[in-house]
Short mmCIF file of C-alpha atoms in Angstrom, two decimals:
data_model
loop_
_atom_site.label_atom_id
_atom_site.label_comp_id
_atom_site.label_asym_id
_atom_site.label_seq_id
_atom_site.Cartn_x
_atom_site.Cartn_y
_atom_site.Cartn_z
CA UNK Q 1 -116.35 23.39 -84.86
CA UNK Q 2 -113.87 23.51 -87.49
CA UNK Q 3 -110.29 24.70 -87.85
CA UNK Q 4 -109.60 28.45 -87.19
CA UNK Q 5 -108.58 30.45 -90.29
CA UNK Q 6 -104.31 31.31 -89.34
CA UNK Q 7 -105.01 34.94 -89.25
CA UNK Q 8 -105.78 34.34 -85.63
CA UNK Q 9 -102.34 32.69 -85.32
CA UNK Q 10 -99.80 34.94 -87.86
CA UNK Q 11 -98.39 37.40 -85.05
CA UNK Q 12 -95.68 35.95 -82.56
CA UNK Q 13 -97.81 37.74 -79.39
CA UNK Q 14 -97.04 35.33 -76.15
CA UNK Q 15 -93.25 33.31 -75.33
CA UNK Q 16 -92.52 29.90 -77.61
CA UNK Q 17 -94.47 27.17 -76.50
CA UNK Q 18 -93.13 23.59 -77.38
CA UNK Q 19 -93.86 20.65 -76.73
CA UNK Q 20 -92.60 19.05 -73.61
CA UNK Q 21 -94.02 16.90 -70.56
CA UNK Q 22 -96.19 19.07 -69.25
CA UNK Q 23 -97.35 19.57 -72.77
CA UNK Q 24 -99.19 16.47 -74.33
CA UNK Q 25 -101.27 15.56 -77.14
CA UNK Q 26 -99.96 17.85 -79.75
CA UNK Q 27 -101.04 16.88 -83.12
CA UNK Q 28 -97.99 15.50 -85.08
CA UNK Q 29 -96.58 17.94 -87.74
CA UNK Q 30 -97.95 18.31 -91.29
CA UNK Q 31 -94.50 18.38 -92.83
CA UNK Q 32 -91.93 15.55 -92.38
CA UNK Q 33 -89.78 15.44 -95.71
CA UNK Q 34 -87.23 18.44 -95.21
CA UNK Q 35 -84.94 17.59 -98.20
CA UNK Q 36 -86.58 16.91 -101.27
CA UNK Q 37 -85.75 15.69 -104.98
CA UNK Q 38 -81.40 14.45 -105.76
CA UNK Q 39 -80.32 15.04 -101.95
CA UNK Q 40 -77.28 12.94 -102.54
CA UNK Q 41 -76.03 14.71 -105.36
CA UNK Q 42 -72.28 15.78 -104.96
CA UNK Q 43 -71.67 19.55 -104.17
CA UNK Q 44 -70.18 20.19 -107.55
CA UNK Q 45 -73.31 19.26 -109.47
CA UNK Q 46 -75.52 21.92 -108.56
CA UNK Q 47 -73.61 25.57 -108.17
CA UNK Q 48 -77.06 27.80 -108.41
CA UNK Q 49 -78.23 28.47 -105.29
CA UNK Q 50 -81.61 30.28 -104.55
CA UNK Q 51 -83.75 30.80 -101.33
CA UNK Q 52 -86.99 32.47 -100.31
CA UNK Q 53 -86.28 35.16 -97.42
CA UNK Q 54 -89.26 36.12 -94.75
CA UNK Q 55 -89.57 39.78 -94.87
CA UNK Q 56 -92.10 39.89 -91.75
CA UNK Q 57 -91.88 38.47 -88.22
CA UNK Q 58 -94.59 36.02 -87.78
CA UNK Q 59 -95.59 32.41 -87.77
CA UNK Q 60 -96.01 29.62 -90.36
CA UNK Q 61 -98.12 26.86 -89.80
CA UNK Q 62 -96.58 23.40 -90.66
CA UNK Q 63 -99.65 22.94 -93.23
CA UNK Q 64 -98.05 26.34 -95.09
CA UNK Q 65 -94.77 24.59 -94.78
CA UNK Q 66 -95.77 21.59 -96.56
CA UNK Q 67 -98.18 23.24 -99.51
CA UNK Q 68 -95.23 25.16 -100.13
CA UNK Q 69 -92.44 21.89 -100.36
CA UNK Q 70 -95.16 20.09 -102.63
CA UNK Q 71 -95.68 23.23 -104.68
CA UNK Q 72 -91.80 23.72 -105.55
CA UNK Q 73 -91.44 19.76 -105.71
CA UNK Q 74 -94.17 19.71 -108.51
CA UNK Q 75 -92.87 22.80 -110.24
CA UNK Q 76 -89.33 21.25 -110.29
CA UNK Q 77 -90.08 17.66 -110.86
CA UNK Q 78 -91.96 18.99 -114.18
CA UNK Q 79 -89.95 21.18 -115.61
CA UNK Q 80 -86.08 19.65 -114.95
CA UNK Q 81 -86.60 16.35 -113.92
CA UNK Q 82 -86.53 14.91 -109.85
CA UNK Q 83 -82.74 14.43 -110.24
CA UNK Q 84 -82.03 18.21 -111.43
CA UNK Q 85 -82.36 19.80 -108.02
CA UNK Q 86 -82.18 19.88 -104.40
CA UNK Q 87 -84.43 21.28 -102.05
CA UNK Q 88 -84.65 22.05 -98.69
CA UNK Q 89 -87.02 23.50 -96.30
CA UNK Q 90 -85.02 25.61 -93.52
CA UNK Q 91 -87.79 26.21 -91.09
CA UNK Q 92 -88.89 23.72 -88.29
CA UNK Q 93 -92.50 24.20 -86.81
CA UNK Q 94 -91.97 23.60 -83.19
CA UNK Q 95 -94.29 26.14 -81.36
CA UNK Q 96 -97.59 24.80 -80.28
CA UNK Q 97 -100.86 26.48 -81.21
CA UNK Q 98 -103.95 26.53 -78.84
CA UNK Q 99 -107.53 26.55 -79.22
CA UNK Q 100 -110.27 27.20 -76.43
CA UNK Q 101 -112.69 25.04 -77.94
CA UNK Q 102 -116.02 26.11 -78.02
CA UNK Q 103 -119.94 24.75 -77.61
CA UNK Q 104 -121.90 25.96 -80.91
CA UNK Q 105 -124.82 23.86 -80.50
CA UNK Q 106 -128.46 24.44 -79.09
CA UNK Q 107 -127.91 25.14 -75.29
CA UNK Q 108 -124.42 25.80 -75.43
CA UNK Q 109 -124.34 28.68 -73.10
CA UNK Q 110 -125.82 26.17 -70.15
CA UNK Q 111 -123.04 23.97 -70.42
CA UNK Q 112 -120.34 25.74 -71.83
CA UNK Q 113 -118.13 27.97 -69.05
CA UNK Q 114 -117.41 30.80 -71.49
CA UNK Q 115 -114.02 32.99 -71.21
CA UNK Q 116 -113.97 31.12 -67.09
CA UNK Q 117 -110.51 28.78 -67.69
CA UNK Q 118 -109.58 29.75 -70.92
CA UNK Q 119 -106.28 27.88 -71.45
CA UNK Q 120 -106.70 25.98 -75.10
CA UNK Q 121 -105.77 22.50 -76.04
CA UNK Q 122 -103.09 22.12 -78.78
CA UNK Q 123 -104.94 22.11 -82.12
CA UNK Q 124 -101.21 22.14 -84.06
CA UNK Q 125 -97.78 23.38 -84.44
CA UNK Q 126 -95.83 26.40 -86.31
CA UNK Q 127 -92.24 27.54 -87.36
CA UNK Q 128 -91.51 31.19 -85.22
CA UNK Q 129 -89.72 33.02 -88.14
CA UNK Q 130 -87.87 36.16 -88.22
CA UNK Q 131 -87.10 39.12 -90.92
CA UNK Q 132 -84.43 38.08 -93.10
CA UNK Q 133 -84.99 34.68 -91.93
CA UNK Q 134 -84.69 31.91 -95.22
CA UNK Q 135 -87.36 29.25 -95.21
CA UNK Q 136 -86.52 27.30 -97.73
CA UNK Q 137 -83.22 26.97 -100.03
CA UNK Q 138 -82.87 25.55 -103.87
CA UNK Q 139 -80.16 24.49 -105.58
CA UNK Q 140 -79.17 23.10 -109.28
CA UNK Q 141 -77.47 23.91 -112.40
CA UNK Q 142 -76.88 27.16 -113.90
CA UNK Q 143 -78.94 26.47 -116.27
CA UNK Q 144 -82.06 25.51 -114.75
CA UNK Q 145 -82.00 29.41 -112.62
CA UNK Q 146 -85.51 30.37 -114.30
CA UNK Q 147 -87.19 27.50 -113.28
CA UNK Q 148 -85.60 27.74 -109.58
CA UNK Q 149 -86.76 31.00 -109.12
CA UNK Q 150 -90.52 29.78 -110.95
CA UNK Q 151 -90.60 26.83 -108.64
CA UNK Q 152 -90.05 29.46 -105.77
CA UNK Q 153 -92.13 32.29 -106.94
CA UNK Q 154 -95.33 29.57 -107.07
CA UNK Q 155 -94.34 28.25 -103.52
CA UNK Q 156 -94.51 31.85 -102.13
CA UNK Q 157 -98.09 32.17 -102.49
CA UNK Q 158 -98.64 29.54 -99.48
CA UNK Q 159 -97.53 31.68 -97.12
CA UNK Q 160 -99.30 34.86 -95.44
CA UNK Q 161 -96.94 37.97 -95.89
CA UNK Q 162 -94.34 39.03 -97.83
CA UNK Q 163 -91.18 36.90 -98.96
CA UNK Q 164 -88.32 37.75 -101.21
CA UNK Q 165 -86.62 35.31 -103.49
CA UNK Q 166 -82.71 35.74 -103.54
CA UNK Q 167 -80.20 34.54 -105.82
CA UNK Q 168 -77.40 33.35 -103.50
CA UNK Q 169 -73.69 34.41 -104.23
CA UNK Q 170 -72.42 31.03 -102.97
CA UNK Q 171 -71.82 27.89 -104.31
CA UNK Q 172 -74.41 25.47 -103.25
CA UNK Q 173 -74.88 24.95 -100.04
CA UNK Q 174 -72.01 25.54 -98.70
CA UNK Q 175 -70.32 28.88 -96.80
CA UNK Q 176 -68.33 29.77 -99.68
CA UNK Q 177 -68.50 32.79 -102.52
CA UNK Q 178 -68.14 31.03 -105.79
CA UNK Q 179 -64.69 32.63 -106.70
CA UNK Q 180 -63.53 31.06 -104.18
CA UNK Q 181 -64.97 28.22 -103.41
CA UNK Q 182 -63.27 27.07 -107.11
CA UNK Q 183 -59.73 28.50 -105.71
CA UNK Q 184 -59.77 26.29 -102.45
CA UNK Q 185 -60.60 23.68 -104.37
CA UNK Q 186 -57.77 23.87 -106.90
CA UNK Q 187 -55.91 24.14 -103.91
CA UNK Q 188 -56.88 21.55 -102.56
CA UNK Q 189 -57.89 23.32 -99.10
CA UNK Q 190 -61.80 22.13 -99.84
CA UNK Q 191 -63.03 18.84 -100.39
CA UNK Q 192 -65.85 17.06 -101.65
CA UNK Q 193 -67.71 15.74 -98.69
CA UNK Q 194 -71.45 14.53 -100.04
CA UNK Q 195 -73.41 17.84 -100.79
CA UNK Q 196 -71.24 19.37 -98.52
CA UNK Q 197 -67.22 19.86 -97.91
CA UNK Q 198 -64.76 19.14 -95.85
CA UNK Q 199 -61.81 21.85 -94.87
CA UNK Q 200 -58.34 20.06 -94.87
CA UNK Q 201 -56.66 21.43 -91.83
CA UNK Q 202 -52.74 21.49 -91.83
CA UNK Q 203 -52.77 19.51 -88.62
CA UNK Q 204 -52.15 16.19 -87.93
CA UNK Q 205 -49.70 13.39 -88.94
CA UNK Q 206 -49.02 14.20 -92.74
CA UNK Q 207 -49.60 10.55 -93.31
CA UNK Q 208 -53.38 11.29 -93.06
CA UNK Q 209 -52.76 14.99 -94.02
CA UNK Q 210 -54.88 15.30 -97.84
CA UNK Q 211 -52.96 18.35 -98.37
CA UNK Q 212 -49.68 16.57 -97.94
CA UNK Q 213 -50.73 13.69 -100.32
CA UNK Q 214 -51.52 16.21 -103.14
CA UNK Q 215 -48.84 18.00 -102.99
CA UNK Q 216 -50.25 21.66 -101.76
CA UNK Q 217 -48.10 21.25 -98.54
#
């Protein structure tokens, strides 16, 4: 008996199910990388942020998951180069799918118990995703928006249901419009933290204060 085709798995029907003590032998998860291509790269390098949005409430197997990282990855990787971009997959397939295998062979119906103790066994796992929710997010130079939104446009296509692609407003990854992400920076409120920042806070001895030593105090 092979693998069931997803359709019997897209609708989020019953409670989460994870993966616990009392529930053992799940099959590990098909995707492991969650950040792909320049990770490390400062948050000034790459402004353009773009993600693809879930329009529908349903589940995504971790296989989808990972067709779609290797689809954008190979996109990317082609077109701007594996240091030109960041990406990263926002979803986390934790729910556990079931199976109640079944007997096809000759004589099945003698030794098989039927619909009698149906309960499955775990055959794999899947993200629980919501409308609106963002599975995965891109980011990288200005420049390089049409190939972004290319990479993402191809990736869509692993996934059952509709998506939307969305050009983000912020700068990077971070929590911040771009207008003024650049003005707390100038003032020296924001800092570069990796491809993240840190908020200087006016607390504290002023020996240590940032905002002190530059002067925006």
């Amino acid at each position: 008996m092979g693998r069931r085709p997803f359709r019997c798995y897209r609708y989020q029907k019953n409670k989460p199910y994870i993966k616990s003590r009392y529930c053992r032998g799940v099959p590990e998860s098909k995707i492991r990388i969650y950040d792909v291509g320049h990770k490390k790269a400062l948050v000034d390098t790459f402004p353009f942020v773009a993600h693809l949005a879930c329009d529908e409430k349903q589940q995504i197997s971790s296989e989808a998951l990972e067709a779609c990282r290797v689809a954008v990855n190979k996109h990317l990787t082609k077109t701007i180069g594996k240091d030109g971009y960041h990406i990263r997959m926002r979803v986390h397939p934790f729910h556990v799918i079931r199976a109640n295998k079944m007997l096809s062979c000759a004589g099945a119906d003698r030794l098989s118990s039927g619909m009698r103790h149906s309960y499955g066994k775990p055959i794999g796992v899947a993200a629980r995703v919501n409308i609106g929710q963002i599975l995965l997010s891109v980011r990288a130079k200005d420049v390089n928006e049409k190939h972004v939104i290319e990479a993402i446009r191809r990736g869509k296509f692993k996934f059952a249901g509709r998506q939307k692609i969305v050009k983000s407003l912020k700068w990077g990854f971070t929590k911040y419009p771009r207008e003024e992400y650049v003005a707390l920076r100038k003032n020296g409120v924001l800092s570069a933290d990796g491809n993240i920042v840190k908020v200087n806070t006016r607390h504290g001895p002023l020996a240590k204060s940032t905002l002190f030593l530059g002067g925006h105090m």
